[in-house]
């Protein structure tokens, strides 16, 4: 995961607190100039990132996509404004990053899919047998009614 931020003015103490908070979450805060970033992303599909680096910007790196943790940390660091990010090879805006953080993890999604796929055959069998079972029930009731002697008639 790579996140791009605009940096508002901050003190050395605020910067240190941000570094420590991010480091605890296994994220790394780096400040690069536009020329350094240009060498890194020029002629790649992420070249659009250069448009974000017009003023005081910085980058946060993480080996794993920890978007939810990053957004929680940003509430404690008001000097940083999230601009965009790259998660799983996709360039995402701030709003898309917020939506991404609300998604369940991959294992949970797979488990939900397996549950849905396993329930479908049982539902199909139930739907196919429902009308037959209803017909059999009605025929049995009709047969019971015809086999009962009429209440007003005498049996000899």
mmCIF file of C-alpha atoms in Angstrom:
data_model
loop_
_atom_site.group_PDB
_atom_site.id
_atom_site.type_symbol
_atom_site.label_atom_id
_atom_site.label_comp_id
_atom_site.label_asym_id
_atom_site.label_seq_id
_atom_site.Cartn_x
_atom_site.Cartn_y
_atom_site.Cartn_z
ATOM 1 C CA UNK A 1 0.000 0.000 0.000
ATOM 2 C CA UNK A 2 1.184 3.480 -0.846
ATOM 3 C CA UNK A 3 -0.675 6.574 0.386
ATOM 4 C CA UNK A 4 -0.061 10.149 -0.751
ATOM 5 C CA UNK A 5 -0.598 13.080 1.609
ATOM 6 C CA UNK A 6 -0.534 16.837 1.609
ATOM 7 C CA UNK A 7 1.417 18.074 4.617
ATOM 8 C CA UNK A 8 0.162 21.131 6.432
ATOM 9 C CA UNK A 9 2.639 23.013 8.647
ATOM 10 C CA UNK A 10 3.743 20.955 11.638
ATOM 11 C CA UNK A 11 6.296 21.078 14.382
ATOM 12 C CA UNK A 12 9.177 18.656 14.806
ATOM 13 C CA UNK A 13 7.325 17.128 17.741
ATOM 14 C CA UNK A 14 4.211 16.506 15.617
ATOM 15 C CA UNK A 15 6.358 14.965 12.892
ATOM 16 C CA UNK A 16 8.051 12.662 15.411
ATOM 17 C CA UNK A 17 4.677 11.567 16.838
ATOM 18 C CA UNK A 18 3.435 10.812 13.313
ATOM 19 C CA UNK A 19 6.556 8.770 12.512
ATOM 20 C CA UNK A 20 6.198 6.777 15.744
ATOM 21 C CA UNK A 21 2.455 6.161 15.328
ATOM 22 C CA UNK A 22 2.925 4.947 11.758
ATOM 23 C CA UNK A 23 5.977 2.846 12.630
ATOM 24 C CA UNK A 24 3.966 1.037 15.335
ATOM 25 C CA UNK A 25 1.525 -0.013 12.607
ATOM 26 C CA UNK A 26 4.394 -1.195 10.354
ATOM 27 C CA UNK A 27 4.026 1.805 8.043
ATOM 28 C CA UNK A 28 6.823 4.066 6.882
ATOM 29 C CA UNK A 29 6.562 7.814 6.353
ATOM 30 C CA UNK A 30 8.860 9.253 3.672
ATOM 31 C CA UNK A 31 9.226 12.725 2.229
ATOM 32 C CA UNK A 32 10.283 12.852 -1.416
ATOM 33 C CA UNK A 33 10.728 15.749 -3.771
ATOM 34 C CA UNK A 34 8.938 15.957 -7.088
ATOM 35 C CA UNK A 35 12.108 15.171 -9.062
ATOM 36 C CA UNK A 36 12.735 11.967 -7.075
ATOM 37 C CA UNK A 37 9.153 10.865 -7.507
ATOM 38 C CA UNK A 38 9.280 11.709 -11.210
ATOM 39 C CA UNK A 39 12.218 9.321 -11.680
ATOM 40 C CA UNK A 40 10.287 6.589 -9.874
ATOM 41 C CA UNK A 41 6.947 6.806 -11.666
ATOM 42 C CA UNK A 42 7.789 8.230 -15.074
ATOM 43 C CA UNK A 43 6.513 6.032 -17.932
ATOM 44 C CA UNK A 44 4.486 3.847 -15.572
ATOM 45 C CA UNK A 45 0.757 3.635 -15.070
ATOM 46 C CA UNK A 46 1.188 5.637 -11.841
ATOM 47 C CA UNK A 47 2.547 8.713 -13.603
ATOM 48 C CA UNK A 48 -0.676 10.528 -12.691
ATOM 49 C CA UNK A 49 0.688 10.736 -9.121
ATOM 50 C CA UNK A 50 3.002 13.542 -10.234
ATOM 51 C CA UNK A 51 0.002 15.872 -10.453
ATOM 52 C CA UNK A 52 -0.453 15.497 -6.696
ATOM 53 C CA UNK A 53 3.100 16.615 -5.898
ATOM 54 C CA UNK A 54 2.856 20.362 -6.377
ATOM 55 C CA UNK A 55 3.599 21.478 -2.806
ATOM 56 C CA UNK A 56 4.476 19.893 0.550
ATOM 57 C CA UNK A 57 3.683 16.236 0.081
ATOM 58 C CA UNK A 58 4.760 12.982 1.639
ATOM 59 C CA UNK A 59 4.251 9.269 1.136
ATOM 60 C CA UNK A 60 3.347 6.449 3.520
ATOM 61 C CA UNK A 61 4.362 2.902 2.597
ATOM 62 C CA UNK A 62 3.104 -0.383 4.010
ATOM 63 C CA UNK A 63 3.771 -3.952 2.902
ATOM 64 C CA UNK A 64 0.175 -4.965 3.648
ATOM 65 C CA UNK A 65 -2.943 -2.952 2.732
ATOM 66 C CA UNK A 66 -3.861 -1.459 6.116
ATOM 67 C CA UNK A 67 -6.224 1.243 4.911
ATOM 68 C CA UNK A 68 -8.511 1.055 7.946
ATOM 69 C CA UNK A 69 -5.639 1.467 10.395
ATOM 70 C CA UNK A 70 -4.218 4.331 8.364
ATOM 71 C CA UNK A 71 -7.543 6.182 8.369
ATOM 72 C CA UNK A 72 -7.841 5.750 12.152
ATOM 73 C CA UNK A 73 -4.335 7.134 12.621
ATOM 74 C CA UNK A 74 -5.121 10.141 10.443
ATOM 75 C CA UNK A 75 -7.764 11.250 12.933
ATOM 76 C CA UNK A 76 -4.922 11.728 15.425
ATOM 77 C CA UNK A 77 -2.668 13.503 12.901
ATOM 78 C CA UNK A 78 -4.631 16.502 11.566
ATOM 79 C CA UNK A 79 -1.544 17.923 9.823
ATOM 80 C CA UNK A 80 -1.784 15.234 7.135
ATOM 81 C CA UNK A 81 -4.481 15.315 4.466
ATOM 82 C CA UNK A 82 -4.956 12.100 2.500
ATOM 83 C CA UNK A 83 -5.007 12.719 -1.254
ATOM 84 C CA UNK A 84 -4.954 9.268 -2.834
ATOM 85 C CA UNK A 85 -3.330 5.867 -2.608
ATOM 86 C CA UNK A 86 -2.307 2.714 -4.384
ATOM 87 C CA UNK A 87 -3.734 -0.511 -2.962
ATOM 88 C CA UNK A 88 -3.328 -3.915 -4.609
ATOM 89 C CA UNK A 89 -2.011 -2.262 -7.761
ATOM 90 C CA UNK A 90 -5.002 0.082 -8.130
ATOM 91 C CA UNK A 91 -4.806 3.865 -7.891
ATOM 92 C CA UNK A 92 -7.625 4.976 -5.559
ATOM 93 C CA UNK A 93 -8.956 8.375 -4.541
ATOM 94 C CA UNK A 94 -9.570 9.283 -0.902
ATOM 95 C CA UNK A 95 -13.257 8.323 -1.135
ATOM 96 C CA UNK A 96 -12.379 4.995 -2.743
ATOM 97 C CA UNK A 97 -9.865 4.326 0.043
ATOM 98 C CA UNK A 98 -12.582 4.970 2.630
ATOM 99 C CA UNK A 99 -14.902 2.514 0.836
ATOM 100 C CA UNK A 100 -12.057 -0.012 0.544
ATOM 101 C CA UNK A 101 -11.479 0.145 4.299
ATOM 102 C CA UNK A 102 -15.137 -0.752 4.907
ATOM 103 C CA UNK A 103 -14.883 -3.952 2.849
ATOM 104 C CA UNK A 104 -14.507 -7.258 4.698
ATOM 105 C CA UNK A 105 -11.257 -9.118 4.270
ATOM 106 C CA UNK A 106 -10.826 -11.621 1.445
ATOM 107 C CA UNK A 107 -11.324 -14.735 3.620
ATOM 108 C CA UNK A 108 -14.673 -13.460 4.924
ATOM 109 C CA UNK A 109 -15.858 -12.656 1.407
ATOM 110 C CA UNK A 110 -14.842 -16.099 0.174
ATOM 111 C CA UNK A 111 -16.666 -17.776 3.065
ATOM 112 C CA UNK A 112 -19.815 -15.806 2.228
ATOM 113 C CA UNK A 113 -19.570 -16.810 -1.428
ATOM 114 C CA UNK A 114 -19.138 -20.495 -0.532
ATOM 115 C CA UNK A 115 -22.186 -20.315 1.749
ATOM 116 C CA UNK A 116 -24.323 -18.818 -1.014
ATOM 117 C CA UNK A 117 -23.096 -21.336 -3.578
ATOM 118 C CA UNK A 118 -23.742 -24.265 -1.215
ATOM 119 C CA UNK A 119 -27.268 -23.108 -0.373
ATOM 120 C CA UNK A 120 -28.385 -22.792 -3.998
ATOM 121 C CA UNK A 121 -28.633 -26.533 -4.853
ATOM 122 C CA UNK A 122 -30.717 -27.181 -1.732
ATOM 123 C CA UNK A 123 -33.001 -24.267 -2.619
ATOM 124 C CA UNK A 124 -33.443 -25.574 -6.181
ATOM 125 C CA UNK A 125 -34.352 -29.072 -4.923
ATOM 126 C CA UNK A 126 -36.834 -27.562 -2.462
ATOM 127 C CA UNK A 127 -38.457 -25.452 -5.185
ATOM 128 C CA UNK A 128 -38.733 -28.434 -7.552
ATOM 129 C CA UNK A 129 -40.280 -30.718 -4.905
ATOM 130 C CA UNK A 130 -42.595 -28.163 -3.282
ATOM 131 C CA UNK A 131 -45.477 -28.407 -5.772
ATOM 132 C CA UNK A 132 -45.313 -32.200 -5.880
ATOM 133 C CA UNK A 133 -45.448 -32.410 -2.092
ATOM 134 C CA UNK A 134 -48.368 -29.980 -1.982
ATOM 135 C CA UNK A 135 -50.270 -32.041 -4.573
ATOM 136 C CA UNK A 136 -49.632 -35.268 -2.651
ATOM 137 C CA UNK A 137 -50.888 -33.652 0.565
ATOM 138 C CA UNK A 138 -54.089 -32.422 -1.080
ATOM 139 C CA UNK A 139 -54.721 -35.827 -2.677
ATOM 140 C CA UNK A 140 -54.272 -37.555 0.692
ATOM 141 C CA UNK A 141 -56.761 -35.180 2.323
ATOM 142 C CA UNK A 142 -59.234 -35.781 -0.488
ATOM 143 C CA UNK A 143 -58.833 -39.561 -0.129
ATOM 144 C CA UNK A 144 -59.356 -39.393 3.650
ATOM 145 C CA UNK A 145 -62.516 -37.351 3.181
ATOM 146 C CA UNK A 146 -63.930 -39.856 0.670
ATOM 147 C CA UNK A 147 -63.061 -42.890 2.817
ATOM 148 C CA UNK A 148 -64.814 -41.531 5.925
ATOM 149 C CA UNK A 149 -68.428 -42.573 6.182
ATOM 150 C CA UNK A 150 -70.838 -39.737 6.025
ATOM 151 C CA UNK A 151 -71.846 -38.689 9.528
ATOM 152 C CA UNK A 152 -75.580 -38.774 8.824
ATOM 153 C CA UNK A 153 -75.569 -42.208 7.119
ATOM 154 C CA UNK A 154 -76.086 -45.457 9.020
ATOM 155 C CA UNK A 155 -73.607 -48.244 8.675
ATOM 156 C CA UNK A 156 -75.165 -51.718 8.389
#
